[in-house]
Amino acid sequence: MDAKKKVGLIAAVFGLAVAVVPLLLPTGPSSGLDAARFLEAGSFALGAAAVFAGGLLTAMTPCVYPLIPITVSVFGARKAEGRGKALVLTSSYIIGMGVVFSGLGVLAAKTGQAFGSMLGSPVVVTGLALFLLLLATSMFGAFELALPGGLQQRLNSVGGSGLTGAFLMGSVSGFLAAPCTGPVLTGLLAFVAKSQSTGLGAALLFIYALGIGVPFFLIGVFTVRLPRGGVWMEWVKSVLGIVLVALAISYLRDGFPTVGGAVKGVAEQLGRTPGALIAAVLAVVGVLVGAIHLSFKEGARDFTLKGFGVALVVVALVLRGGAMDAKSGGALWVSLGLMEAPKAPTFEWHAVLPAKGASFSPEALEQVLVRAKSEGRPVMIDFFAEWCAACKELDRETYPAVEVISESGRFINVKVDATNSDDALDALMERFGVEGLPTVAFISSNGQMLRAPRVTGFLEPRSFVVEMKKVD
């Protein structure tokens, strides 16, 4: 097969992957995988097994899987001289992940903060994005083009040359997994907070990190015999670089409301299915232009074409992520008369707090609760965050379901945005016992706050309705 046919085939595969693969990926561990239930019953072995399984499932979610292929290039054929060295490097990577999870898990339990809430901090988000962009430049082979020798040496160590670099990459992976930690850590952190045992908390969170590290370990150790070098490896590195740039932008999107609002606005205009198709087309064009097969080192023409191609594919990936959370229709097509406005009933949120650009006001929520009690209606409160993957899945899959919309008609429905925490919001989350996101809490029609039923993590529509019907 000649080069043009190879590029065409890769473009077609890439476009299909952009359109289809996101639909097949889970966003977090099953909400039924509750380690705290076993731990509270004294079954520490079963609890630890559930924690490990939760980590393994988390490794298969969008927060983590983009980094798995990087293990191949960092610890496999490119660096390791043998399986023993690959084993040591990959172990260092997983230990780094485990240390971060242990420390952050204990901190979260002691402070009562949701584990992933750090990703609401612009400082943390910017640091993660810069780290990912630096790794992307490594994948594109750009270090030696302009960076000083001292910085280049440090970045090479981050890229996997040595135990310290592997440890550091594992540490960053711990942060990147936070949005998909889901109900496994929600219940686990609540248990640790009650037990006041930092040692137990550190050990359990380390086990969770080991579960996440299983795919990294297997790939890092058993890819050592892949063929060394070759054009195909440069193409693989380009794909990894593109994914890392898109991942960096996705973190900036969730950490900065302006960026997130812009992406969300475009996605809402296009709609879910049209947005996915447009993203797939952009990805195909980007690959054909030169995003993968051209090199930044082969002259101004190739540099320009590759840069343009990379930009198109990155836009495609970011747009595809936004389209996942968009409504099925699209305001743009409706306004142009190319699509009819959706006639199906929609889920009604009676209040979204805090208001855009404002800080959380307890008085605003109290007004809603007083209204609900006066009308004799129960209240459903959805605590969510922009960085929370399972929160978006609830919005995308559960709330639009006809049976959920029908049952929600008797509720006053409130969304509380916990992306950027403050004292008032922290006090509210403590009041409702929110240990992780998403959490959906209920208040009965007589104004009583209910500890059960309660939803933590993603629930499919039918199960969600079952919980709603328990509220009087």
CSV table of C-alpha atoms in Angstrom, one decimal:
chain,number,residue,atom,x,y,z
A,1,MET,CA,0.0,0.0,0.0
A,2,ASP,CA,1.5,3.4,-1.0
A,3,ALA,CA,1.7,6.4,1.4
A,4,LYS,CA,-1.4,8.2,0.0
A,5,LYS,CA,-3.6,5.2,0.5
A,6,LYS,CA,-2.2,4.7,4.1
A,7,VAL,CA,-2.9,8.3,4.9
A,8,GLY,CA,-6.4,8.0,3.5
A,9,LEU,CA,-7.1,4.8,5.5
A,10,ILE,CA,-5.8,6.4,8.7
A,11,ALA,CA,-8.0,9.5,8.0
A,12,ALA,CA,-11.1,7.3,7.6
A,13,VAL,CA,-10.3,5.3,10.7
A,14,PHE,CA,-9.7,8.5,12.7
A,15,GLY,CA,-12.9,10.1,11.6
A,16,LEU,CA,-14.9,7.0,12.4
A,17,ALA,CA,-13.2,6.8,15.8
A,18,VAL,CA,-14.1,10.5,16.6
A,19,ALA,CA,-17.7,9.9,15.7
A,20,VAL,CA,-18.3,6.5,17.4
A,21,VAL,CA,-15.7,5.8,20.1
A,22,PRO,CA,-17.0,8.4,22.7
A,23,LEU,CA,-20.4,6.7,22.6
A,24,LEU,CA,-18.8,3.4,23.7
A,25,LEU,CA,-16.8,4.6,26.6
A,26,PRO,CA,-18.0,4.7,30.2
A,27,THR,CA,-17.6,7.9,32.2
A,28,GLY,CA,-17.1,6.4,35.6
A,29,PRO,CA,-17.4,3.3,37.8
A,30,SER,CA,-20.8,1.8,38.4
A,31,SER,CA,-22.8,3.5,41.1
A,32,GLY,CA,-23.5,0.1,42.6
A,33,LEU,CA,-19.8,-0.5,43.3
A,34,ASP,CA,-19.9,0.9,46.9
A,35,ALA,CA,-16.8,0.0,48.8
A,36,ALA,CA,-18.0,1.8,52.0
A,37,ARG,CA,-20.9,-0.8,52.3
A,38,PHE,CA,-18.4,-3.6,52.8
A,39,LEU,CA,-16.0,-1.6,54.9
A,40,GLU,CA,-18.8,-0.5,57.3
A,41,ALA,CA,-19.8,-4.1,57.7
A,42,GLY,CA,-16.2,-5.0,58.7
A,43,SER,CA,-15.4,-6.8,55.4
A,44,PHE,CA,-12.1,-5.1,54.8
A,45,ALA,CA,-11.0,-7.6,52.2
A,46,LEU,CA,-14.2,-7.2,50.1
A,47,GLY,CA,-14.0,-3.5,50.6
A,48,ALA,CA,-10.4,-3.4,49.3
A,49,ALA,CA,-11.4,-5.6,46.4
A,50,ALA,CA,-14.2,-3.2,45.5
A,51,VAL,CA,-11.8,-0.2,45.7
A,52,PHE,CA,-9.3,-2.0,43.4
A,53,ALA,CA,-12.1,-2.9,41.0
A,54,GLY,CA,-13.3,0.7,41.0
A,55,GLY,CA,-9.8,1.9,40.1
A,56,LEU,CA,-9.6,-0.6,37.3
A,57,LEU,CA,-12.9,0.6,35.9
A,58,THR,CA,-11.7,4.2,36.3
A,59,ALA,CA,-8.7,3.4,34.1
A,60,MET,CA,-11.1,2.7,31.2
A,61,THR,CA,-12.8,6.2,31.4
A,62,PRO,CA,-12.1,9.3,29.3
A,63,CYS,CA,-10.2,11.0,32.2
A,64,VAL,CA,-7.4,8.3,32.0
A,65,TYR,CA,-7.4,6.4,28.7
A,66,PRO,CA,-5.6,9.1,26.7
A,67,LEU,CA,-2.5,8.5,28.9
A,68,ILE,CA,-2.5,4.8,28.5
A,69,PRO,CA,-0.9,4.7,25.0
A,70,ILE,CA,1.8,7.1,26.2
A,71,THR,CA,3.0,4.3,28.4
A,72,VAL,CA,4.0,2.4,25.3
A,73,SER,CA,6.3,5.2,24.1
A,74,VAL,CA,7.6,6.1,27.5
A,75,PHE,CA,8.2,2.8,29.2
A,76,GLY,CA,8.1,0.3,26.3
A,77,ALA,CA,9.9,0.1,23.0
A,78,ARG,CA,11.4,3.6,23.0
A,79,LYS,CA,13.1,3.6,26.3
A,80,ALA,CA,13.4,0.3,28.0
A,81,GLU,CA,16.4,-1.9,27.3
A,82,GLY,CA,14.7,-5.0,28.7
A,83,ARG,CA,11.6,-6.2,30.4
A,84,GLY,CA,13.2,-5.7,33.8
A,85,LYS,CA,13.8,-2.0,33.2
A,86,ALA,CA,10.2,-1.6,31.9
A,87,LEU,CA,8.9,-3.3,35.0
A,88,VAL,CA,10.9,-0.9,37.3
A,89,LEU,CA,9.9,2.3,35.3
A,90,THR,CA,6.2,1.3,35.2
A,91,SER,CA,6.2,0.4,38.9
A,92,SER,CA,7.6,3.9,39.7
A,93,TYR,CA,4.8,5.4,37.6
A,94,ILE,CA,2.1,3.5,39.5
A,95,ILE,CA,3.7,4.3,42.9
A,96,GLY,CA,3.7,8.0,41.9
A,97,MET,CA,0.0,7.7,41.2
A,98,GLY,CA,-0.6,5.9,44.4
A,99,VAL,CA,1.2,8.4,46.5
A,100,VAL,CA,-0.8,11.3,45.1
A,101,PHE,CA,-4.1,9.4,45.6
A,102,SER,CA,-3.2,8.6,49.1
A,103,GLY,CA,-2.3,12.1,50.1
A,104,LEU,CA,-5.2,13.8,48.3
A,105,GLY,CA,-7.7,11.2,49.5
A,106,VAL,CA,-6.7,11.7,53.2
A,107,LEU,CA,-6.8,15.5,52.6
A,108,ALA,CA,-10.2,15.3,51.0
A,109,ALA,CA,-11.6,13.1,53.9
A,110,LYS,CA,-10.2,15.5,56.5
A,111,THR,CA,-11.5,18.7,54.9
A,112,GLY,CA,-14.8,17.3,53.6
A,113,GLN,CA,-14.1,18.4,50.1
A,114,ALA,CA,-15.0,16.4,47.0
A,115,PHE,CA,-11.9,14.7,45.7
A,116,GLY,CA,-12.1,16.2,42.3
A,117,SER,CA,-12.9,19.8,43.4
A,118,MET,CA,-9.2,20.7,43.0
A,119,LEU,CA,-9.9,20.7,39.3
A,120,GLY,CA,-12.2,23.7,39.8
A,121,SER,CA,-9.1,25.7,40.7
A,122,PRO,CA,-7.7,27.7,37.7
A,123,VAL,CA,-4.2,27.3,39.2
A,124,VAL,CA,-4.4,23.5,39.2
A,125,VAL,CA,-6.1,23.3,35.9
A,126,THR,CA,-3.5,25.6,34.2
A,127,GLY,CA,-0.6,23.5,35.7
A,128,LEU,CA,-2.1,20.3,34.4
A,129,ALA,CA,-2.8,21.8,31.0
A,130,LEU,CA,0.8,23.1,30.7
A,131,PHE,CA,2.2,19.7,31.7
A,132,LEU,CA,0.1,18.0,29.0
A,133,LEU,CA,1.1,20.6,26.4
A,134,LEU,CA,4.8,20.0,27.2
A,135,LEU,CA,4.3,16.2,26.8
A,136,ALA,CA,2.6,16.9,23.5
A,137,THR,CA,5.6,18.9,22.2
A,138,SER,CA,7.7,15.9,23.2
A,139,MET,CA,5.5,13.7,21.1
A,140,PHE,CA,5.8,16.1,18.2
A,141,GLY,CA,9.6,16.0,18.6
A,142,ALA,CA,9.8,19.8,19.1
A,143,PHE,CA,11.9,20.0,22.3
A,144,GLU,CA,15.2,20.7,20.5
A,145,LEU,CA,13.7,23.3,18.2
A,146,ALA,CA,13.7,26.3,20.6
A,147,LEU,CA,13.9,25.3,24.3
A,148,PRO,CA,17.0,25.9,26.4
A,149,GLY,CA,19.2,22.9,27.1
A,150,GLY,CA,18.5,22.9,30.8
A,151,LEU,CA,14.8,22.9,30.3
A,152,GLN,CA,15.1,20.3,27.6
A,153,GLN,CA,16.9,18.0,30.0
A,154,ARG,CA,14.2,18.4,32.6
A,155,LEU,CA,11.4,17.7,30.1
A,156,ASN,CA,13.2,14.6,28.8
A,157,SER,CA,13.2,13.3,32.4
A,158,VAL,CA,9.5,14.0,32.6
A,159,GLY,CA,9.0,12.1,29.4
A,160,GLY,CA,10.2,8.9,31.2
A,161,SER,CA,14.0,8.9,31.3
A,162,GLY,CA,14.5,7.6,34.8
A,163,LEU,CA,12.5,6.7,37.9
A,164,THR,CA,11.9,10.4,38.8
A,165,GLY,CA,10.3,11.1,35.4
A,166,ALA,CA,8.1,8.0,35.6
A,167,PHE,CA,7.1,8.9,39.2
A,168,LEU,CA,6.2,12.4,38.2
A,169,MET,CA,4.1,11.3,35.3
A,170,GLY,CA,2.2,8.9,37.5
A,171,SER,CA,1.6,11.7,40.0
A,172,VAL,CA,0.0,13.8,37.2
A,173,SER,CA,-2.2,10.9,36.1
A,174,GLY,CA,-3.7,10.8,39.6
A,175,PHE,CA,-5.0,14.4,39.1
A,176,LEU,CA,-6.3,13.5,35.6
A,177,ALA,CA,-8.3,10.6,37.0
A,178,ALA,CA,-10.2,12.8,39.5
A,179,PRO,CA,-13.2,13.6,37.3
A,180,CYS,CA,-14.0,10.0,36.8
A,181,THR,CA,-13.5,8.7,40.4
A,182,GLY,CA,-17.2,8.5,40.9
A,183,PRO,CA,-19.2,6.8,43.7
A,184,VAL,CA,-16.4,4.4,44.7
A,185,LEU,CA,-14.4,7.3,46.2
A,186,THR,CA,-17.6,9.1,47.4
A,187,GLY,CA,-18.5,6.4,49.8
A,188,LEU,CA,-14.9,5.6,50.6
A,189,LEU,CA,-13.9,9.1,51.6
A,190,ALA,CA,-17.0,9.3,53.8
A,191,PHE,CA,-16.0,6.1,55.5
A,192,VAL,CA,-12.4,7.4,56.0
A,193,ALA,CA,-13.7,10.7,57.4
A,194,LYS,CA,-15.9,8.9,60.0
A,195,SER,CA,-13.1,6.5,61.0
A,196,GLN,CA,-10.6,9.3,61.4
A,197,SER,CA,-7.9,6.8,60.4
A,198,THR,CA,-5.4,8.5,58.0
A,199,GLY,CA,-3.4,5.2,57.7
A,200,LEU,CA,-6.5,3.3,56.6
A,201,GLY,CA,-7.4,6.1,54.2
A,202,ALA,CA,-3.9,6.2,52.7
A,203,ALA,CA,-3.9,2.5,52.3
A,204,LEU,CA,-7.3,2.2,50.6
A,205,LEU,CA,-6.6,5.1,48.2
A,206,PHE,CA,-3.3,3.5,47.3
A,207,ILE,CA,-5.2,0.3,46.5
A,208,TYR,CA,-7.5,2.4,44.3
A,209,ALA,CA,-4.5,3.8,42.4
A,210,LEU,CA,-3.1,0.2,41.9
A,211,GLY,CA,-6.4,-0.6,40.2
A,212,ILE,CA,-6.0,2.3,37.9
A,213,GLY,CA,-2.4,1.3,37.2
A,214,VAL,CA,-3.1,-2.2,36.0
A,215,PRO,CA,-3.5,-1.3,32.3
A,216,PHE,CA,-0.4,0.9,32.6
A,217,PHE,CA,1.6,-1.9,34.1
A,218,LEU,CA,0.5,-4.5,31.5
A,219,ILE,CA,1.2,-2.2,28.6
A,220,GLY,CA,4.5,-0.8,30.0
A,221,VAL,CA,5.9,-4.2,30.7
A,222,PHE,CA,4.7,-6.3,27.8
A,223,THR,CA,5.3,-3.9,24.9
A,224,VAL,CA,9.0,-3.9,25.3
A,225,ARG,CA,9.4,-6.2,22.3
A,226,LEU,CA,7.6,-3.9,19.9
A,227,PRO,CA,9.7,-3.0,16.8
A,228,ARG,CA,12.1,-0.1,17.5
A,229,GLY,CA,11.8,3.1,15.6
A,230,GLY,CA,10.4,3.5,12.1
A,231,VAL,CA,8.0,5.9,10.5
A,232,TRP,CA,5.0,4.3,12.1
A,233,MET,CA,6.3,5.2,15.5
A,234,GLU,CA,6.5,8.9,14.5
A,235,TRP,CA,2.9,8.7,13.4
A,236,VAL,CA,1.8,7.1,16.7
A,237,LYS,CA,3.6,9.9,18.5
A,238,SER,CA,1.7,12.5,16.5
A,239,VAL,CA,-1.6,10.9,17.4
A,240,LEU,CA,-0.6,10.9,21.1
A,241,GLY,CA,0.5,14.6,20.8
A,242,ILE,CA,-2.9,15.6,19.3
A,243,VAL,CA,-4.8,13.7,22.0
A,244,LEU,CA,-2.7,15.4,24.7
A,245,VAL,CA,-3.3,18.9,23.3
A,246,ALA,CA,-7.1,18.2,23.1
A,247,LEU,CA,-7.0,16.9,26.7
A,248,ALA,CA,-5.2,20.0,27.9
A,249,ILE,CA,-7.9,22.2,26.3
A,250,SER,CA,-10.6,20.1,27.8
A,251,TYR,CA,-9.2,20.8,31.3
A,252,LEU,CA,-9.0,24.5,30.6
A,253,ARG,CA,-12.6,24.3,29.4
A,254,ASP,CA,-13.7,22.9,32.7
A,255,GLY,CA,-11.6,25.1,34.8
A,256,PHE,CA,-12.3,28.5,33.1
A,257,PRO,CA,-16.0,29.4,32.6
A,258,THR,CA,-15.3,31.6,29.6
A,259,VAL,CA,-13.6,28.8,27.7
A,260,GLY,CA,-16.2,26.3,28.8
A,261,GLY,CA,-19.0,28.6,27.9
A,262,ALA,CA,-17.6,29.2,24.4
A,263,VAL,CA,-17.3,25.4,23.7
A,264,LYS,CA,-20.7,24.7,25.1
A,265,GLY,CA,-22.3,27.5,23.1
A,266,VAL,CA,-20.9,26.2,19.8
A,267,ALA,CA,-21.9,22.6,20.7
A,268,GLU,CA,-25.5,23.7,21.6
A,269,GLN,CA,-25.8,25.6,18.3
A,270,LEU,CA,-24.7,22.5,16.3
A,271,GLY,CA,-26.5,19.9,18.3
A,272,ARG,CA,-25.4,16.4,19.4
A,273,THR,CA,-25.5,14.4,16.2
A,274,PRO,CA,-24.6,17.2,13.7
A,275,GLY,CA,-21.8,18.2,16.0
A,276,ALA,CA,-20.4,14.7,16.0
A,277,LEU,CA,-20.6,14.5,12.2
A,278,ILE,CA,-18.9,17.8,11.8
A,279,ALA,CA,-16.2,16.8,14.3
A,280,ALA,CA,-15.6,13.6,12.3
A,281,VAL,CA,-15.2,15.5,9.0
A,282,LEU,CA,-12.8,18.0,10.6
A,283,ALA,CA,-10.7,15.1,11.9
A,284,VAL,CA,-10.6,13.5,8.5
A,285,VAL,CA,-9.6,16.7,6.8
A,286,GLY,CA,-6.9,17.4,9.4
A,287,VAL,CA,-5.3,14.0,9.0
A,288,LEU,CA,-5.4,14.3,5.2
A,289,VAL,CA,-3.7,17.8,5.4
A,290,GLY,CA,-0.9,16.3,7.4
A,291,ALA,CA,-1.6,16.1,11.1
A,292,ILE,CA,-0.1,12.7,11.4
A,293,HIS,CA,2.2,11.8,8.5
A,294,LEU,CA,4.0,15.1,8.1
A,295,SER,CA,6.8,16.4,10.4
A,296,PHE,CA,7.4,19.7,12.0
A,297,LYS,CA,11.1,19.3,11.2
A,298,GLU,CA,10.8,19.0,7.4
A,299,GLY,CA,10.7,22.6,6.3
A,300,ALA,CA,8.3,25.5,6.4
A,301,ARG,CA,5.7,24.0,4.1
A,302,ASP,CA,5.4,20.7,6.1
A,303,PHE,CA,5.5,22.7,9.4
A,304,THR,CA,2.6,24.9,8.3
A,305,LEU,CA,0.5,22.0,6.9
A,306,LYS,CA,1.1,19.8,9.9
A,307,GLY,CA,0.3,22.7,12.3
A,308,PHE,CA,-3.0,23.4,10.4
A,309,GLY,CA,-3.8,19.7,10.4
A,310,VAL,CA,-3.1,19.3,14.1
A,311,ALA,CA,-5.3,22.3,14.8
A,312,LEU,CA,-8.2,20.9,12.8
A,313,VAL,CA,-8.0,17.5,14.6
A,314,VAL,CA,-7.7,19.2,18.0
A,315,VAL,CA,-10.8,21.3,17.3
A,316,ALA,CA,-12.6,18.2,16.1
A,317,LEU,CA,-11.8,16.4,19.4
A,318,VAL,CA,-12.8,19.4,21.6
A,319,LEU,CA,-16.0,19.8,19.5
A,320,ARG,CA,-16.8,16.1,19.9
A,321,GLY,CA,-16.5,16.4,23.6
A,322,GLY,CA,-18.8,19.3,23.7
A,323,ALA,CA,-21.3,17.6,21.4
A,324,MET,CA,-21.5,14.7,23.8
A,325,ASP,CA,-23.1,17.1,26.3
A,326,ALA,CA,-25.2,19.1,23.8
A,327,LYS,CA,-28.9,18.7,23.2
A,328,SER,CA,-30.0,16.3,20.5
A,329,GLY,CA,-31.2,19.1,18.2
A,330,GLY,CA,-29.3,22.3,17.3
A,331,ALA,CA,-30.4,25.9,17.6
A,332,LEU,CA,-28.4,26.9,14.4
A,333,TRP,CA,-30.2,24.3,12.2
A,334,VAL,CA,-33.6,25.2,13.7
A,335,SER,CA,-33.0,28.9,13.0
A,336,LEU,CA,-32.0,28.2,9.4
A,337,GLY,CA,-35.1,26.1,8.9
A,338,LEU,CA,-33.1,22.9,8.3
A,339,MET,CA,-34.4,21.1,11.4
A,340,GLU,CA,-37.6,21.2,13.4
A,341,ALA,CA,-37.5,22.3,17.0
A,342,PRO,CA,-37.7,19.3,19.3
A,343,LYS,CA,-41.3,18.7,20.4
A,344,ALA,CA,-40.6,16.2,23.1
A,345,PRO,CA,-40.9,17.3,26.7
A,346,THR,CA,-37.8,18.6,28.4
A,347,PHE,CA,-36.5,18.3,32.0
A,348,GLU,CA,-37.3,21.6,33.8
A,349,TRP,CA,-34.8,23.0,36.3
A,350,HIS,CA,-36.6,25.5,38.4
A,351,ALA,CA,-33.4,27.0,39.7
A,352,VAL,CA,-29.7,26.8,38.8
A,353,LEU,CA,-27.5,28.1,41.7
A,354,PRO,CA,-25.4,30.2,41.8
A,355,ALA,CA,-26.4,32.4,39.0
A,356,LYS,CA,-23.9,32.8,36.2
A,357,GLY,CA,-21.0,35.0,37.3
A,358,ALA,CA,-22.3,35.2,40.9
A,359,SER,CA,-21.2,33.6,44.1
A,360,PHE,CA,-23.5,31.1,45.9
A,361,SER,CA,-26.3,32.7,47.9
A,362,PRO,CA,-27.9,30.5,50.7
A,363,GLU,CA,-30.9,32.8,50.6
A,364,ALA,CA,-31.7,32.0,47.0
A,365,LEU,CA,-31.9,28.3,47.9
A,366,GLU,CA,-34.0,29.0,51.0
A,367,GLN,CA,-36.5,30.8,48.9
A,368,VAL,CA,-36.9,27.8,46.7
A,369,LEU,CA,-37.3,25.5,49.7
A,370,VAL,CA,-39.9,27.8,51.2
A,371,ARG,CA,-41.8,27.8,48.0
A,372,ALA,CA,-41.7,24.0,47.7
A,373,LYS,CA,-42.9,23.5,51.2
A,374,SER,CA,-45.8,26.0,50.8
A,375,GLU,CA,-46.8,24.1,47.6
A,376,GLY,CA,-46.4,20.7,49.3
A,377,ARG,CA,-43.9,19.6,46.7
A,378,PRO,CA,-40.7,17.6,47.2
A,379,VAL,CA,-37.3,19.0,46.1
A,380,MET,CA,-34.6,17.4,44.1
A,381,ILE,CA,-31.1,19.0,44.4
A,382,ASP,CA,-28.4,18.0,41.9
A,383,PHE,CA,-24.9,18.9,43.1
A,384,PHE,CA,-22.6,18.9,40.0
A,385,ALA,CA,-19.4,20.4,38.7
A,386,GLU,CA,-18.0,21.1,35.2
A,387,TRP,CA,-15.1,18.8,35.8
A,388,CYS,CA,-17.3,15.9,36.8
A,389,ALA,CA,-17.7,13.3,34.1
A,390,ALA,CA,-20.6,11.4,35.7
A,391,CYS,CA,-22.5,14.7,36.3
A,392,LYS,CA,-22.4,15.2,32.5
A,393,GLU,CA,-23.6,11.7,31.9
A,394,LEU,CA,-26.6,12.3,34.1
A,395,ASP,CA,-27.4,15.4,32.1
A,396,ARG,CA,-27.0,13.6,28.8
A,397,GLU,CA,-28.6,10.2,29.5
A,398,THR,CA,-30.8,10.3,32.5
A,399,TYR,CA,-32.6,13.7,32.8
A,400,PRO,CA,-33.8,13.8,29.2
A,401,ALA,CA,-35.4,10.3,29.5
A,402,VAL,CA,-39.2,10.5,29.2
A,403,GLU,CA,-39.8,8.5,32.4
A,404,VAL,CA,-37.6,10.8,34.4
A,405,ILE,CA,-39.2,13.9,33.0
A,406,SER,CA,-42.6,12.5,33.8
A,407,GLU,CA,-41.7,11.7,37.4
A,408,SER,CA,-39.9,15.0,37.9
A,409,GLY,CA,-43.1,17.0,37.3
A,410,ARG,CA,-44.1,16.7,41.0
A,411,PHE,CA,-40.7,18.0,42.2
A,412,ILE,CA,-39.1,21.4,42.4
A,413,ASN,CA,-35.8,20.7,40.7
A,414,VAL,CA,-32.6,22.6,41.6
A,415,LYS,CA,-29.1,22.4,40.2
A,416,VAL,CA,-26.2,23.5,42.5
A,417,ASP,CA,-22.9,24.2,40.6
A,418,ALA,CA,-20.0,23.2,42.9
A,419,THR,CA,-17.3,23.8,40.3
A,420,ASN,CA,-15.8,26.7,42.2
A,421,SER,CA,-16.3,26.2,45.9
A,422,ASP,CA,-16.6,29.0,48.5
A,423,ASP,CA,-17.5,29.0,52.2
A,424,ALA,CA,-21.2,29.3,51.7
A,425,LEU,CA,-21.3,26.5,49.1
A,426,ASP,CA,-19.0,24.3,51.4
A,427,ALA,CA,-21.4,24.8,54.2
A,428,LEU,CA,-24.3,23.8,52.1
A,429,MET,CA,-22.5,20.6,50.9
A,430,GLU,CA,-21.7,19.8,54.5
A,431,ARG,CA,-25.3,20.3,55.5
A,432,PHE,CA,-26.5,17.9,52.8
A,433,GLY,CA,-23.7,15.4,53.5
A,434,VAL,CA,-22.2,15.7,50.0
A,435,GLU,CA,-18.9,13.9,49.9
A,436,GLY,CA,-18.4,13.6,46.2
A,437,LEU,CA,-20.0,14.5,42.9
A,438,PRO,CA,-22.5,14.0,41.4
A,439,THR,CA,-24.8,13.8,44.4
A,440,VAL,CA,-28.6,14.1,44.0
A,441,ALA,CA,-30.3,14.9,47.4
A,442,PHE,CA,-34.0,15.0,48.1
A,443,ILE,CA,-36.2,17.0,50.4
A,444,SER,CA,-39.7,15.6,51.2
A,445,SER,CA,-42.9,17.6,50.6
A,446,ASN,CA,-43.1,18.5,54.3
A,447,GLY,CA,-39.6,20.1,54.1
A,448,GLN,CA,-37.6,17.3,55.7
A,449,MET,CA,-34.1,16.7,54.3
A,450,LEU,CA,-33.7,13.0,53.5
A,451,ARG,CA,-30.5,11.0,53.9
A,452,ALA,CA,-32.1,8.3,51.9
A,453,PRO,CA,-32.9,7.9,49.1
A,454,ARG,CA,-29.9,9.6,47.5
A,455,VAL,CA,-28.0,9.2,44.2
A,456,THR,CA,-24.3,9.3,44.1
A,457,GLY,CA,-22.7,8.8,40.7
A,458,PHE,CA,-24.5,8.0,37.4
A,459,LEU,CA,-27.7,6.1,37.4
A,460,GLU,CA,-29.5,5.0,34.2
A,461,PRO,CA,-33.1,6.4,33.9
A,462,ARG,CA,-35.1,3.4,35.1
A,463,SER,CA,-33.1,3.1,38.3
A,464,PHE,CA,-33.2,6.9,38.8
A,465,VAL,CA,-37.0,6.9,38.7
A,466,VAL,CA,-37.1,4.1,41.3
A,467,GLU,CA,-35.2,6.4,43.7
A,468,MET,CA,-37.4,9.4,42.9
A,469,LYS,CA,-40.6,7.4,43.7
A,470,LYS,CA,-39.3,6.8,47.2
A,471,VAL,CA,-39.7,10.5,48.0
A,472,ASP,CA,-43.1,11.6,49.3
